[in-house]
Amino acid sequence: MSLVVLAGLYLSLQVYLSGQSLAAFCLVGLLGLAVYVYTSTKAYNYRYLFPGLIAVLLFVILPIAINFSIGFTNYSSKHLLSFERSTQYFLDQTYTVEGGSLAFTLHPDGAAYRIRLEAEDGKVFVTPALALQNKAVEVEALLPTPADAPLAEAADTRTLIQNLKALKLVTVKLPDGLSVSAAGLREFAPVRKQYLKQPDGSLLDQESGDVLRPDMEQGFYKNQAGEEMQPGFTTVIGFDHYVRIFSDRALSEPLVQIFIWTVLFAGLTVVFAFSVGVVLAVLMSWEALAGRAIYRVLLFIPYAVPGFISILVFKGLFNENSGEINLVLGQLFGLTPNWFTDPFLAKTMLLIVNTWLGFPYMMLLCMGLIKAIPSDLYEASAIAGAGPLTNFFKITLPLIAKPMTPLLISAFAFNFNNFVIVALLTGGRPDFLGTKIPAGTTDVLVSYTYRIAFEDSGQDFGLASALSTVIFLMVVLLSLVNMRISKTTANEQG
C-alpha cells in the first residue's frame, strides 16, 4: 500500500508540474479515497466494488462529461489553444531589428556545437557548447580568454543548412544585454519581442504599432482593422452549437434528411435481418430437411467472419467497373448500376450488406426460441388441418415476437450508431450538393458527426460534440424504452 501511495503521489506531482492542476487534484483525491477504502473497516464491503467503480468513472462517465463540456465551447482546428497559451504564443514571437548584425561561424565540440560571433568593430563572442535541438534555447556568449581551448574548424555550409532550423531557435545574449538570433546562414541579428502585453490585456505590436485585443466571444485576438489573428483560443459559447443545429439551414436541412435516413436505415436493417433470420430459423428447425447441420454452419459464416472484412469484400463485389455483381447483371440483363454514385442505389447497397451481416444473429436467436415452443401446439394445428403458413403466422411468430422485442430494440439502437459499415462501404457518399459542411446521402448521424469533426476544413470539434450529445440522448431514450419493454415482457412471462 505504501508503494502504491508513493507511486500515486509521484504521478500526481508530475501531472501538476505539467500544468494540469485540476487533474493532479483529482488524482490525489482518488488516491486518498483508495487508501480509505482499503484500510478502513467501515468501507470493507466496497473493496470489491472499488476497481469496477473507478473503471466506470474513468472509461464511461469521464469521456461523456468531457464530450458534453466540449459541446459548449468553440473548440476546433482554429481554436485549439487555451486563452493563456494563445497569449503566450504571441508574447513569444520576435522580430529582427535592422543594424548591428554579427557574423557567425559554427564550430563542432564533440556531439554539440559552439557559436562564434564577430561584431563589426572586431569584438568576438563565443557561446558554451550546446546541443542544437528543435526547441527554444537561450544561451550567453562571452569574450574568449587565453585559457579557453581553441575552437575546432568551422562547419561547412552543408552543416549550417542542416542545423539552420535549430539555430533560429537559439537566442544568444551578449555581455551588453543585447539578444541576437540567426538571421541567415552567415549572421546573427538583434531581436526584440514583437508583442508587449498592456495593462488592459491588449497586446502592442512593437514592430508596427498595431494593437491586438482579445475577443472572448469569437475566440480570437483581433487587430485594429478587425482581422482575426491566428492562433485562436477556446472559449465558452454556451448553447450556440445546439441552437445552430436546429436553426442554421445549412446544417439543419441535411441533418433532418440524415436523421430520417438513420431511422430508416436502423429500422429497415432490423426488419430485413429479422425477416430473413426467422424464415431461415424455421427452415433449419424442419427435422425432415437433409443436411441441416451443414446449412447451419454455412449460414453462420457471415456472423463468424469479422465484419470489416465482409464489408470490404462487398465493396469490391459492388464496384461499378470491375465488381462481380455488375459483371453478372451486365451479362444477364445489360445493367451496370451506379452503386456508389446514385443515392438510392447506395442506400440499397448498405441495407443489403447490413442485412447480410445481421441475419445470422437473428437466425440463431429464433432457432433457440422455436425449440422452446411446445410441440403440442403444432400437433393440435395439424389435427385442425392448418398448413405451414398458418403455423408460422399463428403460432411461431407470435410466440417468438415478445421475447425478441427487447433484442430488436437493442439491434435498432446498435444500427442507429453503426459507423463502421457507412465509413468502410460508402464513406457517407454521394454527398449532398450545395452544403457548407460535408454531408452525404448515406451518412448516419454518427458518421455525419465524424465528418464534421475530422473531415471538414474547420474541424469543428465543439459542434461535433454537441451533435454526439444529442445522439447520446437519443440512444439513452431507446435504452430506457428497451428496459421498460424488457421489464413488461418479463412480468408477462412470469
Coordinates of C-alpha atoms in Angstrom, one line a residue:
M1 CA 0.0 0.0 0.0
S2 CA 2.9 2.4 0.8
L3 CA 4.5 1.7 -2.6
V4 CA 1.2 2.4 -4.3
V5 CA 0.7 5.6 -2.4
L6 CA 4.2 6.8 -3.2
A7 CA 3.8 6.0 -6.9
G8 CA 0.4 7.7 -7.0
L9 CA 1.8 10.9 -5.3
Y10 CA 4.8 10.9 -7.7
L11 CA 2.4 10.6 -10.7
S12 CA 0.2 13.4 -9.2
L13 CA 3.3 15.6 -8.8
Q14 CA 4.3 15.1 -12.5
V15 CA 0.8 15.9 -13.7
Y16 CA 0.8 19.1 -11.5
L17 CA 4.2 20.1 -12.9
S18 CA 2.9 19.7 -16.4
G19 CA 0.3 22.4 -15.7
Q20 CA -2.7 20.1 -15.1
S21 CA -3.5 21.2 -11.6
L22 CA -7.1 20.1 -11.7
A23 CA -6.2 16.6 -12.9
A24 CA -3.5 16.4 -10.2
F25 CA -6.0 17.4 -7.5
C26 CA -8.4 14.7 -8.8
L27 CA -5.7 12.0 -8.7
V28 CA -4.8 12.9 -5.1
G29 CA -8.4 12.7 -4.1
L30 CA -8.8 9.4 -5.9
L31 CA -5.7 8.1 -4.2
G32 CA -7.0 9.2 -0.8
L33 CA -10.3 7.5 -1.4
A34 CA -8.5 4.3 -2.3
V35 CA -6.4 4.4 0.9
Y36 CA -9.6 4.9 2.9
V37 CA -11.5 2.0 1.2
Y38 CA -8.6 -0.5 1.6
T39 CA -7.7 0.5 5.2
S40 CA -11.0 1.3 6.9
T41 CA -13.2 -1.5 8.3
K42 CA -16.3 0.6 7.6
A43 CA -15.6 0.5 3.9
Y44 CA -14.8 -3.2 3.8
N45 CA -17.7 -4.1 1.5
Y46 CA -16.6 -1.6 -1.1
R47 CA -13.1 -3.1 -1.6
Y48 CA -14.5 -5.4 -4.3
L49 CA -16.6 -2.8 -6.0
F50 CA -14.0 -0.1 -5.9
P51 CA -12.0 -1.2 -9.0
G52 CA -15.1 -1.5 -11.1
L53 CA -16.5 1.8 -10.0
I54 CA -13.2 3.5 -10.8
A55 CA -13.2 1.8 -14.3
V56 CA -16.8 3.1 -14.9
L57 CA -15.8 6.6 -13.8
L58 CA -12.7 6.7 -16.0
F59 CA -13.9 4.9 -19.1
V60 CA -17.6 5.8 -19.2
I61 CA -18.6 8.8 -17.1
L62 CA -15.4 10.9 -17.7
P63 CA -15.5 10.6 -21.6
I64 CA -19.2 11.5 -21.6
A65 CA -18.5 14.5 -19.3
I66 CA -15.6 15.7 -21.5
N67 CA -17.6 15.3 -24.7
F68 CA -20.6 17.1 -23.1
S69 CA -18.4 20.0 -21.9
I70 CA -16.7 20.4 -25.4
G71 CA -20.2 20.9 -26.9
F72 CA -20.4 24.3 -25.0
T73 CA -17.1 25.6 -26.5
N74 CA -15.8 26.8 -29.9
Y75 CA -13.1 24.1 -29.8
S76 CA -12.0 23.5 -33.4
S77 CA -8.9 23.4 -35.6
K78 CA -8.9 27.2 -35.4
H79 CA -9.3 27.3 -31.6
L80 CA -7.1 24.6 -30.3
L81 CA -5.2 26.5 -27.6
S82 CA -6.4 27.9 -24.3
F83 CA -6.5 31.7 -23.9
E84 CA -3.3 31.6 -21.8
R85 CA -1.4 29.5 -24.3
S86 CA -2.6 31.6 -27.2
T87 CA -1.5 34.8 -25.4
Q88 CA 1.9 33.2 -24.7
Y89 CA 2.3 32.3 -28.3
F90 CA 2.1 36.0 -29.3
L91 CA 4.3 37.1 -26.5
D92 CA 7.0 34.6 -27.6
Q93 CA 7.1 36.0 -31.2
T94 CA 10.2 38.0 -32.1
Y95 CA 11.4 40.1 -35.0
T96 CA 14.8 41.1 -36.2
V97 CA 16.0 44.6 -35.6
E98 CA 17.9 46.2 -38.5
G99 CA 21.5 47.1 -37.9
G100 CA 24.1 45.8 -35.5
S101 CA 24.3 42.3 -37.1
L102 CA 27.1 39.9 -36.2
A103 CA 28.9 37.4 -38.5
F104 CA 28.9 33.9 -37.1
T105 CA 30.5 30.6 -37.6
L106 CA 29.5 27.2 -36.2
H107 CA 32.2 25.0 -34.5
P108 CA 31.8 21.4 -33.6
D109 CA 32.5 20.5 -29.9
G110 CA 32.0 16.8 -29.5
A111 CA 28.3 16.0 -30.1
A112 CA 27.5 19.7 -29.5
Y113 CA 28.4 23.0 -31.2
R114 CA 29.8 26.3 -30.2
I115 CA 28.8 29.6 -31.9
R116 CA 31.4 32.2 -32.6
L117 CA 30.1 35.8 -33.2
E118 CA 32.1 38.7 -34.5
A119 CA 30.8 42.3 -34.4
E120 CA 31.5 45.0 -36.9
D121 CA 34.0 46.5 -34.5
G122 CA 36.0 43.3 -34.3
K123 CA 34.8 42.1 -30.9
V124 CA 34.5 38.3 -30.7
F125 CA 32.0 36.4 -28.6
V126 CA 31.8 32.6 -28.1
T127 CA 29.0 30.5 -26.6
P128 CA 29.4 27.4 -24.5
A129 CA 28.9 24.1 -26.1
L130 CA 25.2 23.4 -26.8
A131 CA 23.2 20.7 -28.5
L132 CA 21.2 22.0 -31.4
Q133 CA 17.6 20.7 -31.0
N134 CA 14.2 21.8 -32.3
K135 CA 13.3 23.8 -29.2
A136 CA 13.9 27.3 -28.0
V137 CA 17.2 27.8 -26.2
E138 CA 18.7 30.9 -24.6
V139 CA 22.5 31.0 -24.0
E140 CA 25.0 33.6 -23.0
A141 CA 28.1 34.5 -25.2
L142 CA 31.3 35.6 -23.5
L143 CA 34.5 37.2 -24.7
P144 CA 37.1 34.5 -25.2
T145 CA 40.1 34.3 -22.8
P146 CA 43.6 32.9 -23.4
A147 CA 42.7 30.0 -21.1
D148 CA 39.9 28.8 -23.4
A149 CA 40.5 25.8 -25.6
P150 CA 40.9 26.7 -29.3
L151 CA 37.8 26.2 -31.4
A152 CA 37.5 23.4 -33.9
E153 CA 37.4 24.1 -37.6
A154 CA 34.2 25.9 -38.6
A155 CA 31.4 23.8 -40.0
D156 CA 30.8 23.8 -43.7
T157 CA 27.7 25.3 -45.5
R158 CA 26.0 21.9 -45.7
T159 CA 26.2 21.5 -41.9
L160 CA 24.9 25.1 -41.5
I161 CA 21.9 24.3 -43.7
Q162 CA 21.1 21.1 -41.8
N163 CA 21.1 23.0 -38.5
L164 CA 19.6 26.3 -39.6
K165 CA 16.1 25.5 -38.2
A166 CA 17.6 24.7 -34.8
L167 CA 19.9 27.7 -34.9
K168 CA 16.9 30.0 -35.4
L169 CA 15.6 28.8 -32.1
V170 CA 18.7 29.8 -30.3
T171 CA 18.8 33.2 -28.6
V172 CA 22.3 34.4 -27.7
K173 CA 22.6 37.1 -25.0
L174 CA 25.7 39.3 -25.3
P175 CA 27.5 40.8 -22.4
D176 CA 26.0 44.3 -23.1
G177 CA 22.5 42.8 -22.6
L178 CA 21.6 42.7 -26.3
S179 CA 20.0 39.5 -27.6
V180 CA 20.6 38.2 -31.1
S181 CA 19.4 35.2 -33.1
A182 CA 20.2 33.7 -36.5
A183 CA 19.0 35.8 -39.4
G184 CA 20.6 33.6 -42.2
L185 CA 23.5 31.3 -42.9
R186 CA 26.2 33.8 -42.0
E187 CA 24.9 36.3 -39.5
F188 CA 23.1 36.8 -36.2
A189 CA 21.0 39.9 -35.8
P190 CA 19.4 41.7 -32.8
V191 CA 15.9 40.5 -32.0
R192 CA 13.1 42.1 -29.9
K193 CA 9.8 40.7 -28.6
Q194 CA 7.2 41.5 -31.2
Y195 CA 4.3 41.8 -28.8
L196 CA 4.2 43.6 -25.4
K197 CA 1.3 42.9 -23.0
Q198 CA -0.5 46.1 -21.9
P199 CA -2.2 46.6 -18.5
D200 CA -5.7 46.3 -20.1
G201 CA -4.9 42.8 -21.5
S202 CA -4.2 44.0 -25.1
L203 CA -1.0 43.2 -27.0
L204 CA 1.1 46.0 -28.5
D205 CA 2.9 45.1 -31.7
Q206 CA 6.3 46.8 -31.2
E207 CA 7.2 46.5 -34.9
S208 CA 4.1 48.0 -36.5
G209 CA 2.4 49.8 -33.6
D210 CA -0.8 47.8 -34.0
V211 CA -2.8 46.7 -31.0
L212 CA -4.4 43.2 -30.6
R213 CA -7.4 42.9 -28.4
P214 CA -8.9 39.5 -27.3
D215 CA -12.5 38.8 -28.5
M216 CA -13.7 36.4 -25.8
E217 CA -16.9 35.6 -27.8
Q218 CA -15.2 34.7 -31.1
G219 CA -12.0 33.3 -29.6
F220 CA -9.5 35.4 -31.5
Y221 CA -7.2 38.2 -30.9
K222 CA -8.2 41.0 -33.4
N223 CA -6.1 43.9 -34.7
Q224 CA -7.4 47.4 -35.1
A225 CA -8.7 46.6 -38.6
G226 CA -10.9 43.8 -37.1
E227 CA -8.9 41.0 -38.6
E228 CA -8.7 37.7 -36.7
M229 CA -5.2 36.7 -35.8
Q230 CA -4.2 33.1 -35.6
P231 CA -4.0 31.0 -33.4
G232 CA -7.4 31.4 -31.9
F233 CA -8.3 30.2 -28.4
T234 CA -11.0 28.1 -26.9
T235 CA -13.8 29.9 -25.2
V236 CA -17.2 29.0 -23.7
I237 CA -20.1 29.9 -26.1
G238 CA -23.0 28.3 -24.2
F239 CA -25.8 26.7 -26.2
D240 CA -24.8 28.3 -29.5
H241 CA -24.0 24.9 -31.1
Y242 CA -27.3 23.4 -30.0
V243 CA -29.2 26.5 -31.4
R244 CA -27.2 26.2 -34.6
I245 CA -28.1 22.5 -35.0
F246 CA -31.8 23.4 -35.2
S247 CA -31.7 26.9 -36.7
D248 CA -28.9 27.1 -39.3
R249 CA -30.4 25.9 -42.6
A250 CA -27.0 24.9 -43.9
L251 CA -26.8 22.4 -41.0
S252 CA -30.4 21.6 -40.2
E253 CA -31.5 20.7 -43.7
P254 CA -29.0 17.9 -44.3
L255 CA -29.3 17.0 -40.6
V256 CA -33.1 16.4 -40.9
Q257 CA -32.5 14.2 -44.0
I258 CA -29.7 12.3 -42.3
F259 CA -31.8 11.8 -39.2
I260 CA -34.7 10.4 -41.3
W261 CA -32.3 8.1 -43.2
T262 CA -30.7 7.0 -39.9
V263 CA -34.1 5.9 -38.5
L264 CA -34.9 4.2 -41.8
F265 CA -31.5 2.5 -42.0
A266 CA -31.7 1.2 -38.5
G267 CA -35.4 0.2 -38.7
L268 CA -35.2 -1.5 -42.2
T269 CA -32.0 -3.3 -41.2
V270 CA -33.7 -4.8 -38.2
V271 CA -36.8 -5.7 -40.2
F272 CA -34.9 -7.3 -43.1
A273 CA -32.4 -9.1 -40.8
F274 CA -35.2 -10.4 -38.6
S275 CA -37.3 -11.5 -41.5
V276 CA -34.5 -13.4 -43.2
G277 CA -33.4 -14.8 -39.8
V278 CA -36.8 -16.1 -38.7
V279 CA -37.5 -17.7 -42.1
L280 CA -34.2 -19.5 -42.1
A281 CA -34.6 -20.5 -38.5
V282 CA -37.9 -22.1 -39.3
L283 CA -36.3 -24.0 -42.2
M284 CA -33.3 -25.0 -40.1
S285 CA -35.8 -26.4 -37.4
W286 CA -37.5 -28.6 -40.0
E287 CA -36.5 -32.1 -39.0
A288 CA -37.1 -33.5 -42.4
L289 CA -34.5 -31.2 -44.0
A290 CA -31.5 -33.2 -45.0
G291 CA -28.1 -31.8 -44.2
R292 CA -29.4 -29.3 -41.7
A293 CA -26.0 -29.2 -39.8
I294 CA -24.1 -28.2 -42.9
Y295 CA -26.6 -25.5 -43.8
R296 CA -26.4 -24.1 -40.3
V297 CA -22.6 -23.8 -40.4
L298 CA -22.8 -22.2 -43.9
L299 CA -25.4 -19.7 -42.7
F300 CA -23.4 -18.9 -39.6
I301 CA -20.3 -17.9 -41.5
P302 CA -21.3 -14.3 -42.1
Y303 CA -21.5 -13.8 -38.4
A304 CA -18.2 -15.6 -37.7
V305 CA -16.2 -13.6 -40.2
P306 CA -15.1 -10.2 -38.9
G307 CA -17.5 -7.5 -40.1
F308 CA -14.9 -5.2 -41.6
I309 CA -13.6 -8.0 -43.8
S310 CA -17.1 -8.8 -45.1
I311 CA -17.7 -5.1 -45.8
L312 CA -14.5 -4.7 -47.8
V313 CA -15.3 -7.8 -49.8
F314 CA -18.8 -6.4 -50.6
K315 CA -17.2 -3.1 -51.6
G316 CA -15.2 -5.0 -54.2
L317 CA -18.2 -7.0 -55.3
F318 CA -20.3 -3.8 -55.8
N319 CA -17.5 -2.0 -57.7
E320 CA -19.2 -0.2 -60.6
N321 CA -16.4 -1.0 -63.1
S322 CA -14.9 -4.4 -62.1
G323 CA -17.2 -5.8 -59.5
E324 CA -18.6 -9.3 -59.9
I325 CA -22.2 -8.1 -59.2
N326 CA -22.2 -5.6 -62.1
L327 CA -20.5 -8.1 -64.4
V328 CA -23.2 -10.6 -63.8
L329 CA -26.0 -8.1 -64.1
G330 CA -24.4 -6.8 -67.3
Q331 CA -24.2 -10.2 -68.8
L332 CA -27.7 -11.2 -67.9
F333 CA -29.7 -8.0 -68.2
G334 CA -27.4 -5.4 -69.7
L335 CA -27.4 -3.4 -66.5
T336 CA -24.5 -1.7 -64.7
P337 CA -25.9 0.1 -61.7
N338 CA -24.1 3.0 -60.2
W339 CA -24.0 1.6 -56.7
F340 CA -21.7 4.3 -55.2
T341 CA -22.9 7.4 -57.1
D342 CA -26.7 7.0 -57.1
P343 CA -28.2 7.9 -53.7
F344 CA -31.0 5.3 -53.8
L345 CA -28.7 2.5 -55.0
A346 CA -26.1 3.4 -52.4
K347 CA -28.7 3.2 -49.6
T348 CA -29.9 -0.1 -51.1
M349 CA -26.4 -1.5 -51.1
L350 CA -25.9 -0.5 -47.5
L351 CA -29.1 -2.3 -46.5
I352 CA -28.2 -5.4 -48.4
V353 CA -24.7 -5.6 -46.8
N354 CA -26.0 -4.9 -43.3
T355 CA -28.8 -7.5 -43.7
W356 CA -26.1 -10.0 -44.7
L357 CA -24.1 -9.2 -41.6
G358 CA -27.1 -9.2 -39.2
F359 CA -29.3 -12.2 -40.2
P360 CA -27.2 -15.0 -38.7
Y361 CA -27.6 -13.5 -35.2
M362 CA -31.3 -13.2 -35.7
M363 CA -31.4 -16.8 -37.0
L364 CA -29.6 -18.2 -34.0
L365 CA -31.9 -16.4 -31.6
C366 CA -35.0 -17.5 -33.4
M367 CA -33.8 -21.1 -33.6
G368 CA -33.5 -21.2 -29.8
L369 CA -36.9 -19.7 -29.2
I370 CA -38.5 -22.0 -31.7
K371 CA -37.2 -25.0 -29.8
A372 CA -38.8 -23.7 -26.7
I373 CA -42.3 -23.7 -28.3
P374 CA -44.3 -26.8 -27.1
S375 CA -44.7 -29.3 -29.9
D376 CA -48.4 -29.9 -28.7
L377 CA -49.3 -26.7 -30.4
Y378 CA -48.2 -27.8 -33.8
E379 CA -49.8 -31.2 -33.3
A380 CA -53.1 -29.6 -32.5
S381 CA -52.7 -27.3 -35.5
A382 CA -52.1 -30.3 -37.7
I383 CA -55.2 -32.0 -36.4
A384 CA -57.2 -28.9 -37.3
G385 CA -55.8 -29.1 -40.8
A386 CA -53.6 -25.9 -40.7
G387 CA -50.7 -25.6 -43.1
P388 CA -47.1 -24.3 -42.7
L389 CA -48.0 -20.7 -43.3
T390 CA -50.8 -20.8 -40.7
N391 CA -48.4 -22.4 -38.2
F392 CA -45.9 -19.7 -38.9
F393 CA -48.2 -16.7 -38.5
K394 CA -50.5 -18.1 -35.8
I395 CA -48.0 -20.0 -33.6
T396 CA -44.3 -19.4 -34.3
L397 CA -44.2 -15.7 -35.0
P398 CA -46.5 -14.6 -32.1
L399 CA -44.6 -16.7 -29.6
I400 CA -41.1 -15.5 -30.5
A401 CA -42.2 -11.9 -31.2
K402 CA -42.4 -10.9 -27.5
P403 CA -39.1 -12.4 -26.3
M404 CA -37.4 -10.9 -29.4
T405 CA -38.8 -7.4 -28.9
P406 CA -36.1 -6.1 -26.5
L407 CA -33.4 -7.6 -28.7
L408 CA -34.9 -6.0 -31.8
I409 CA -34.8 -2.6 -30.0
S410 CA -31.2 -3.2 -29.0
A411 CA -30.4 -4.1 -32.6
F412 CA -32.1 -0.8 -33.7
A413 CA -30.0 1.2 -31.2
F414 CA -26.8 -0.5 -32.4
N415 CA -27.6 0.2 -36.1
F416 CA -28.6 3.7 -35.2
N417 CA -24.9 4.3 -34.4
N418 CA -23.5 1.8 -36.9
F419 CA -20.5 3.9 -38.0
V420 CA -18.3 1.1 -39.4
I421 CA -20.4 -0.1 -42.3
V422 CA -21.0 3.5 -43.5
A423 CA -17.4 4.6 -43.1
L424 CA -15.9 1.5 -44.9
L425 CA -18.5 0.9 -47.6
T426 CA -19.6 4.4 -48.8
G427 CA -17.9 6.9 -46.6
G428 CA -21.3 8.7 -46.4
R429 CA -21.3 9.5 -50.1
P430 CA -22.6 10.6 -52.5
D431 CA -22.6 14.0 -50.9
F432 CA -25.5 16.5 -50.8
L433 CA -24.9 19.4 -53.2
G434 CA -24.5 22.9 -52.0
T435 CA -23.8 22.2 -48.3
K436 CA -21.1 24.1 -46.4
I437 CA -20.4 21.2 -44.1
P438 CA -19.6 17.7 -45.7
A439 CA -22.8 15.7 -45.5
G440 CA -23.7 12.6 -47.6
T441 CA -26.9 10.9 -48.6
T442 CA -25.8 7.7 -46.9
D443 CA -24.4 9.3 -43.8
V444 CA -26.0 8.3 -40.5
L445 CA -25.8 10.7 -37.6
V446 CA -22.7 9.3 -36.1
S447 CA -20.8 9.3 -39.4
Y448 CA -22.0 12.9 -40.1
T449 CA -20.7 13.9 -36.7
Y450 CA -17.3 12.2 -37.5
R451 CA -17.1 14.1 -40.8
I452 CA -17.8 17.4 -39.1
A453 CA -15.1 16.7 -36.6
F454 CA -12.3 15.3 -38.8
E455 CA -13.1 15.9 -42.5
D456 CA -14.4 19.4 -42.6
S457 CA -11.8 22.1 -43.2
G458 CA -12.7 23.8 -39.9
Q459 CA -12.8 20.5 -37.9
D460 CA -15.5 21.9 -35.6
F461 CA -15.0 19.6 -32.6
G462 CA -17.4 21.7 -30.5
L463 CA -20.3 21.3 -33.0
A464 CA -19.5 17.6 -33.4
S465 CA -19.6 17.1 -29.6
A466 CA -22.9 18.9 -29.4
L467 CA -24.3 16.6 -32.1
S468 CA -22.9 13.5 -30.4
T469 CA -24.5 14.6 -27.2
V470 CA -27.9 14.8 -29.0
I471 CA -27.3 11.3 -30.4
F472 CA -26.3 10.0 -27.0
L473 CA -29.6 11.3 -25.5
M474 CA -31.5 9.6 -28.3
V475 CA -29.7 6.3 -27.6
V476 CA -30.4 6.7 -23.8
L477 CA -34.1 7.2 -24.7
L478 CA -34.0 4.0 -26.7
S479 CA -32.3 2.1 -23.9
L480 CA -34.9 3.3 -21.4
V481 CA -37.7 2.1 -23.8
N482 CA -35.8 -1.2 -24.1
M483 CA -35.6 -1.6 -20.4
R484 CA -39.3 -0.8 -19.9
I485 CA -40.3 -3.3 -22.6
S486 CA -38.0 -6.0 -21.2
K487 CA -39.5 -5.5 -17.7
T488 CA -43.0 -5.7 -19.1
T489 CA -42.1 -8.8 -21.1
A490 CA -40.6 -10.5 -18.0
N491 CA -43.6 -9.7 -15.9
E492 CA -45.9 -11.2 -18.5
Q493 CA -43.9 -14.3 -18.8
G494 CA -43.7 -14.6 -15.0

